[in-house]
CSV table of C-alpha atoms and ligand atoms in Angstrom, one decimal:
chain,number,residue,atom,x,y,z
A,1255,MET,CA,134.5,184.8,48.5
A,1256,GLN,CA,138.2,185.2,49.0
A,1257,ARG,CA,139.2,188.0,51.5
A,1258,MET,CA,142.2,189.1,53.5
A,1259,CYS,CA,140.7,189.2,57.0
A,1260,LYS,CA,142.0,191.2,59.9
A,1261,ILE,CA,142.8,189.1,63.1
A,1262,ILE,CA,140.9,190.8,65.9
A,1263,GLU,CA,142.0,188.3,68.5
A,1264,ASN,CA,144.0,185.0,68.6
A,1265,ARG,CA,144.1,183.5,72.1
A,1266,GLU,CA,144.8,180.1,73.7
A,1267,LEU,CA,141.7,178.6,75.4
A,1268,CYS,CA,143.5,175.6,76.9
A,1269,ARG,CA,146.5,173.5,75.9
A,1270,ASP,CA,146.8,173.5,72.1
A,1271,VAL,CA,143.3,174.9,71.5
A,1272,TYR,CA,143.0,178.5,70.2
A,1273,GLU,CA,140.2,180.8,69.3
A,1274,MET,CA,140.7,183.3,66.4
A,1275,ARG,CA,138.3,186.1,65.8
A,1276,LEU,CA,138.4,187.5,62.2
A,1277,GLU,CA,136.9,190.7,60.8
A,1278,CYS,CA,135.1,189.6,57.6
A,1279,PRO,CA,131.8,191.5,57.2
A,1280,GLU,CA,131.0,190.2,53.7
A,1281,ILE,CA,131.6,186.5,54.6
A,1282,VAL,CA,129.5,187.0,57.8
A,1283,GLN,CA,126.5,188.1,55.7
A,1284,GLU,CA,126.5,184.8,53.8
A,1285,SER,CA,127.5,182.4,56.7
A,1286,LYS,CA,125.4,179.8,58.6
A,1287,PRO,CA,126.4,177.3,61.3
A,1288,GLY,CA,128.3,174.3,60.1
A,1289,GLN,CA,129.9,176.0,57.2
A,1290,PHE,CA,133.7,176.4,57.1
A,1291,LEU,CA,136.5,178.7,56.1
A,1292,HIS,CA,139.4,177.6,53.9
A,1293,ILE,CA,142.5,179.3,55.2
A,1294,LYS,CA,145.8,180.0,53.6
A,1295,ILE,CA,148.2,180.0,56.5
A,1296,ASN,CA,150.9,182.1,55.0
A,1297,LYS,CA,152.0,183.6,51.6
A,1298,SER,CA,154.7,180.9,51.0
A,1299,ALA,CA,154.2,177.5,49.3
A,1300,ASP,CA,154.6,175.7,52.6
A,1301,PRO,CA,152.0,174.6,53.6
A,1302,LEU,CA,150.7,174.7,50.0
A,1303,LEU,CA,147.1,173.7,50.7
A,1304,ARG,CA,144.5,175.8,52.6
A,1305,ARG,CA,143.3,174.4,55.9
A,1306,PRO,CA,139.5,173.9,56.5
A,1307,ILE,CA,138.3,175.2,59.9
A,1308,SER,CA,134.6,175.4,60.9
A,1309,ILE,CA,132.9,178.6,61.6
A,1310,SER,CA,132.3,178.6,65.4
A,1311,ARG,CA,130.4,181.8,66.0
A,1312,ILE,CA,129.0,184.4,63.6
A,1313,TYR,CA,128.8,187.9,65.1
A,1314,ARG,CA,126.5,189.7,62.6
A,1315,ASP,CA,126.6,193.0,64.7
A,1316,THR,CA,130.4,193.4,64.4
A,1317,GLY,CA,131.0,191.6,61.1
A,1318,CYS,CA,133.2,189.1,62.8
A,1319,ILE,CA,133.6,185.3,62.7
A,1320,SER,CA,135.2,183.2,65.4
A,1321,ILE,CA,137.0,179.9,64.8
A,1322,VAL,CA,138.2,177.5,67.4
A,1323,TYR,CA,141.1,175.2,66.3
A,1324,GLN,CA,143.5,172.6,67.7
A,1325,CYS,CA,147.2,172.6,67.0
A,1326,VAL,CA,147.9,169.3,65.3
A,1327,GLY,CA,150.5,170.1,62.7
A,1328,LYS,CA,152.4,172.7,60.8
A,1329,GLY,CA,149.4,174.8,59.6
A,1330,THR,CA,147.6,175.1,62.8
A,1331,GLU,CA,150.8,175.7,64.8
A,1332,GLU,CA,151.6,178.6,62.4
A,1333,MET,CA,148.0,179.9,62.9
A,1334,ALA,CA,148.5,179.9,66.6
A,1335,ALA,CA,151.6,182.2,66.2
A,1336,LEU,CA,149.7,184.9,64.3
A,1337,LYS,CA,149.1,188.2,66.1
A,1338,GLN,CA,146.2,190.5,66.5
A,1339,GLY,CA,146.2,193.1,63.7
A,1340,GLU,CA,147.8,190.7,61.1
A,1341,TYR,CA,145.8,189.6,58.1
A,1342,ILE,CA,145.0,186.1,56.9
A,1343,ASP,CA,143.8,184.9,53.5
A,1344,VAL,CA,140.3,183.3,53.8
A,1345,ILE,CA,137.9,181.7,51.4
A,1346,GLY,CA,134.4,181.2,52.7
A,1347,PRO,CA,131.8,180.5,53.7
A,1348,LEU,CA,132.1,177.0,52.1
A,1349,GLY,CA,130.0,173.9,52.5
A,1350,ASN,CA,126.3,173.4,53.1
A,1351,GLY,CA,126.0,174.0,56.9
A,1352,PHE,CA,123.3,172.9,59.3
A,1353,THR,CA,119.7,173.6,58.7
A,1354,LEU,CA,118.2,174.7,62.0
A,1355,PHE,CA,114.6,173.8,63.1
A,1356,GLN,CA,113.7,176.5,65.6
A,1357,ARG,CA,110.5,174.9,66.9
A,1358,LYS,CA,111.9,171.4,67.5
A,1359,LYS,CA,113.4,170.1,70.8
A,1360,SER,CA,117.1,169.8,69.8
A,1361,ALA,CA,120.4,168.5,71.2
A,1362,VAL,CA,123.9,169.1,70.1
A,1363,ILE,CA,126.5,166.4,70.7
A,1364,GLY,CA,130.2,167.2,70.3
A,1365,GLY,CA,133.5,165.5,70.9
A,1366,GLY,CA,136.8,167.4,71.4
A,1367,ILE,CA,137.4,170.1,68.9
A,1368,GLY,CA,134.2,169.0,67.2
A,1369,ILE,CA,132.3,171.1,69.7
A,1370,ALA,CA,133.4,174.2,67.8
A,1371,PRO,CA,130.8,174.3,65.0
A,1372,LEU,CA,128.0,173.5,67.5
A,1373,LEU,CA,128.4,176.8,69.4
A,1374,GLU,CA,126.6,178.8,66.8
A,1375,ILE,CA,123.7,176.3,66.8
A,1376,VAL,CA,123.1,176.7,70.5
A,1377,ALA,CA,123.4,180.5,70.2
A,1378,GLU,CA,120.7,180.5,67.5
A,1379,LEU,CA,118.3,177.9,68.8
A,1380,THR,CA,116.0,178.6,71.8
A,1381,ASP,CA,115.3,175.0,73.0
A,1382,CYS,CA,118.6,173.1,72.8
A,1383,ASP,CA,120.6,170.9,75.2
A,1384,ALA,CA,124.3,170.2,74.8
A,1385,TYR,CA,126.3,167.0,75.4
A,1386,LEU,CA,130.0,167.6,75.2
A,1387,GLY,CA,132.9,165.1,75.5
A,1388,PHE,CA,136.5,165.8,76.1
A,1389,ARG,CA,139.7,163.8,76.6
A,1390,ASP,CA,140.9,166.0,79.5
A,1391,ASN,CA,141.1,169.7,78.7
A,1392,THR,CA,137.7,171.4,78.4
A,1393,PHE,CA,137.0,174.7,76.7
A,1394,LYS,CA,134.0,177.0,75.8
A,1395,LEU,CA,131.9,175.5,78.6
A,1396,ASP,CA,130.7,178.9,79.8
A,1397,GLU,CA,129.4,179.9,76.4
A,1398,PHE,CA,127.5,176.6,76.0
A,1399,ALA,CA,126.1,176.9,79.6
A,1400,SER,CA,124.7,180.4,78.9
A,1401,ALA,CA,123.2,179.5,75.5
A,1402,CYS,CA,121.7,176.1,76.0
A,1403,LYS,CA,119.0,174.7,78.3
A,1404,GLU,CA,120.9,171.8,79.8
A,1405,LEU,CA,124.7,171.1,79.6
A,1406,HIS,CA,126.0,167.6,80.1
A,1407,ILE,CA,129.8,167.0,80.2
A,1408,ALA,CA,131.9,163.8,80.0
A,1409,THR,CA,135.7,163.6,80.2
A,1410,GLU,CA,137.7,160.5,79.6
A,1411,ASP,CA,139.9,161.1,82.7
A,1412,GLY,CA,136.9,162.0,84.9
A,1413,SER,CA,138.3,165.5,85.7
A,1414,LEU,CA,135.0,167.1,84.9
A,1415,GLY,CA,131.4,165.7,84.6
A,1416,SER,CA,131.0,162.0,84.1
A,1417,ARG,CA,134.0,159.8,83.4
A,1418,GLY,CA,133.8,158.2,80.0
A,1419,ASN,CA,132.5,159.0,76.5
A,1420,VAL,CA,129.9,161.6,75.6
A,1421,THR,CA,127.7,158.9,74.1
A,1422,ASP,CA,127.5,157.2,77.6
A,1423,ILE,CA,125.8,160.3,79.2
A,1424,ILE,CA,122.9,160.5,76.7
A,1425,LYS,CA,120.2,158.8,78.8
A,1426,ASP,CA,117.1,159.7,76.8
A,1427,ILE,CA,117.8,160.5,73.2
A,1428,LYS,CA,114.2,160.0,72.2
A,1429,LYS,CA,113.1,163.2,73.9
A,1430,TYR,CA,114.8,165.1,71.1
A,1431,GLU,CA,113.3,165.7,67.6
A,1432,ILE,CA,116.6,166.8,66.1
A,1433,VAL,CA,120.3,166.0,67.0
A,1434,TYR,CA,123.2,167.9,65.5
A,1435,ALA,CA,126.7,166.3,66.0
A,1436,CYS,CA,130.3,166.8,65.3
A,1437,GLY,CA,133.4,164.9,66.5
A,1438,PRO,CA,135.5,161.8,66.0
A,1439,LYS,CA,134.1,159.2,63.6
A,1440,ALA,CA,133.6,156.6,66.3
A,1441,MET,CA,131.4,159.0,68.2
A,1442,LEU,CA,129.4,159.9,65.1
A,1443,LYS,CA,128.9,156.3,64.3
A,1444,ARG,CA,127.5,155.6,67.8
A,1445,ILE,CA,125.3,158.6,67.6
A,1446,LYS,CA,123.9,157.5,64.3
A,1447,GLU,CA,123.1,154.1,65.9
A,1448,LEU,CA,121.4,155.7,69.0
A,1449,CYS,CA,119.3,158.0,66.8
A,1450,ALA,CA,118.3,155.3,64.4
A,1451,GLU,CA,117.2,153.0,67.3
A,1452,LYS,CA,114.8,155.8,68.6
A,1453,ASN,CA,113.9,157.2,65.2
A,1454,VAL,CA,115.5,160.6,65.9
A,1455,LYS,CA,116.6,162.8,63.0
A,1456,CYS,CA,120.3,163.4,63.2
A,1457,PHE,CA,122.6,165.7,61.2
A,1458,ILE,CA,126.4,165.3,61.5
A,1459,SER,CA,129.3,167.4,60.3
A,1460,ILE,CA,132.2,165.3,58.9
A,1461,GLU,CA,135.8,166.6,59.2
A,1462,GLU,CA,137.4,164.7,56.4
A,1463,ARG,CA,140.9,165.4,55.0
A,1464,MET,CA,140.6,168.0,52.3
A,1465,GLY,CA,142.6,169.2,49.3
A,1466,CYS,CA,141.0,171.9,47.1
A,1467,GLY,CA,137.9,172.5,49.3
A,1468,ILE,CA,135.9,173.4,46.1
A,1469,GLY,CA,134.9,170.1,44.7
A,1470,ALA,CA,137.7,169.6,42.2
A,1471,CYS,CA,140.2,167.1,43.6
A,1472,LEU,CA,138.0,164.3,45.1
A,1473,VAL,CA,140.3,163.9,48.2
A,1474,CYS,CA,137.3,164.4,50.5
A,1475,ALA,CA,135.0,161.6,49.2
A,1476,CYS,CA,132.5,160.1,51.7
A,1477,LYS,CA,130.4,157.0,51.1
A,1478,ILE,CA,126.7,157.8,51.1
A,1479,LYS,CA,123.6,155.6,50.9
A,1480,GLU,CA,120.7,156.7,48.9
A,1481,GLY,CA,117.8,154.2,48.8
A,1482,ASP,CA,119.5,150.8,48.2
A,1483,ALA,CA,122.4,152.3,46.2
A,1484,TRP,CA,125.8,153.6,47.4
A,1485,HIS,CA,127.8,156.4,45.9
A,1486,TYR,CA,130.3,159.0,46.9
A,1487,LYS,CA,129.7,162.6,47.8
A,1488,LYS,CA,132.3,165.3,48.4
A,1489,VAL,CA,132.5,166.5,52.0
A,1490,CYS,CA,133.7,170.0,50.8
A,1491,THR,CA,130.8,170.9,48.5
A,1492,ASP,CA,128.0,168.3,49.3
A,1493,GLY,CA,128.8,168.5,53.0
A,1494,PRO,CA,130.3,168.8,55.5
A,1495,VAL,CA,126.8,168.3,57.0
A,1496,PHE,CA,125.0,165.1,56.1
A,1497,GLU,CA,122.0,163.3,57.5
A,1498,ALA,CA,123.6,160.6,59.7
A,1499,SER,CA,121.4,157.8,58.2
A,1500,GLU,CA,123.0,158.3,54.8
A,1501,VAL,CA,126.7,158.0,55.9
A,1502,ASP,CA,128.5,154.7,55.8
A,1503,PHE,CA,131.1,154.8,58.6
A,1504,ASP,CA,132.4,151.3,57.8
A,1505,ASP,CA,133.9,152.4,54.5
B,2310,LIG,C1,135.0,170.8,57.2
B,2310,LIG,C2,136.1,170.7,58.2
B,2310,LIG,C3,136.0,171.5,59.3
B,2310,LIG,C4,137.0,171.5,60.3
B,2310,LIG,N1,136.9,172.3,61.4
B,2310,LIG,C5,137.9,172.3,62.3
B,2310,LIG,C6,137.8,173.2,63.4
B,2310,LIG,O1,136.8,173.9,63.6
B,2310,LIG,N2,138.8,173.2,64.3
B,2310,LIG,C7,139.9,172.4,64.1
B,2310,LIG,O2,140.9,172.4,65.0
B,2310,LIG,N3,140.0,171.5,63.1
B,2310,LIG,C8,139.1,171.5,62.1
B,2310,LIG,N4,139.2,170.7,61.0
B,2310,LIG,C9,140.4,169.8,60.9
B,2310,LIG,C10,141.5,170.8,60.4
B,2310,LIG,O3,141.3,171.1,59.1
B,2310,LIG,C11,142.9,170.0,60.5
B,2310,LIG,O4,143.2,169.7,61.8
B,2310,LIG,C12,144.0,170.9,59.9
B,2310,LIG,O5,143.8,171.1,58.5
B,2310,LIG,C13,145.3,170.4,60.2
B,2310,LIG,O6,146.3,171.2,59.5
B,2310,LIG,P1,147.8,171.2,60.0
B,2310,LIG,O7,148.7,171.7,58.9
B,2310,LIG,O8,147.9,171.8,61.4
B,2310,LIG,O9,148.1,169.6,60.2
B,2310,LIG,P2,148.7,168.5,59.2
B,2310,LIG,O10,150.2,168.7,59.3
B,2310,LIG,O11,148.1,168.8,57.8
B,2310,LIG,O12,148.2,167.3,59.8
B,2310,LIG,C14,148.5,166.9,61.2
B,2310,LIG,C15,147.7,165.7,61.6
B,2310,LIG,O13,146.2,166.0,61.5
B,2310,LIG,C16,145.6,165.1,60.7
B,2310,LIG,N5,144.6,165.8,59.9
B,2310,LIG,C17,144.8,166.9,59.0
B,2310,LIG,N6,143.6,167.3,58.5
B,2310,LIG,C18,142.6,166.5,59.1
B,2310,LIG,C19,141.2,166.4,58.9
B,2310,LIG,N7,140.5,167.2,58.1
B,2310,LIG,N8,140.6,165.5,59.7
B,2310,LIG,C20,141.2,164.7,60.5
B,2310,LIG,N9,142.6,164.7,60.7
B,2310,LIG,C21,143.3,165.6,60.0
B,2310,LIG,C22,146.6,164.6,59.8
B,2310,LIG,O14,146.3,163.2,59.3
B,2310,LIG,C23,147.9,164.5,60.7
B,2310,LIG,O15,147.9,163.4,61.5
B,2310,LIG,C24,138.2,170.7,60.1
B,2310,LIG,C25,138.3,169.9,58.9
B,2310,LIG,C26,137.2,169.9,58.0
B,2310,LIG,C27,137.3,169.1,56.8
B,2311,LIG,S1,138.6,168.8,48.9
B,2311,LIG,FE1,138.8,168.7,46.8
B,2311,LIG,S2,136.9,167.8,46.2
B,2311,LIG,FE2,136.7,168.1,48.3
């Protein structure tokens, strides 16, 4: 679905991290956690390509979606300058999204801006713990705290929670039946190993560079293992969520 969506709110959460709430009732109806929006930042040819941003919250009662994004370049910096009441060109929801298992003891594990798509998971699941890692600035902690059972935090500079990486604070991964994760590749690779060691099912969302976002350009290829064979899948249409055991992080 391509829609011009009204910006209800666009506010800074902490340095270089923003939350934008969009009014998009038709997209909301089709959306699930882990899917993403493909956003055309402005009407000009620069930036030419749309930017993929995960759906962070789905507000079915008001027909709104919230996205949380980090300013890393031209597109996201222009997004940060957009004002309430302006409209933005959005295609979505795209990608497969997470399948939630309501009756299983679950954990979400997120690093940096990768915590964004995990918020809707904790909002929808009744028995879910969260492990979140940040470099220094933290954001969205209150929302996680009120939606999940246990919240564990790590910061690289030790300013909040434990000092170090999020993977260091997971003491007992085998108490979970399902893990959902999103964040830097090194973190996802370690979580894949931890879950494999204890035989825990793990789903990860991969934030690969994208071009078309609809399966046509092959920019987003990701190496996948199926049985003994390897092949490539497209993160935009086959993902961005994959079972961790099938992804080759050494590619
Ligand atoms: C499925 C998916 C979901 C995403 N969800 C979010 C989200 O919820 N919040 C968020 O802040 N970002 C998210 N991203 C990453 C986001 O799309 C990029 O940060 C954004 O496109 C950068 O655009 P830009 O014009 O600001 O920066 P550019 O000028 O295009 O790039 C700036 C820098 O960011 C790097 N970069 C650009 N795109 C990516 C990418 N996809 N992965 C890793 N590095 C990249 C570039 O290599 C460059 O170093 C997601 C990406 C994907 C594929
Ligand atoms: S972004 Fe073009 S095929 Fe995935």
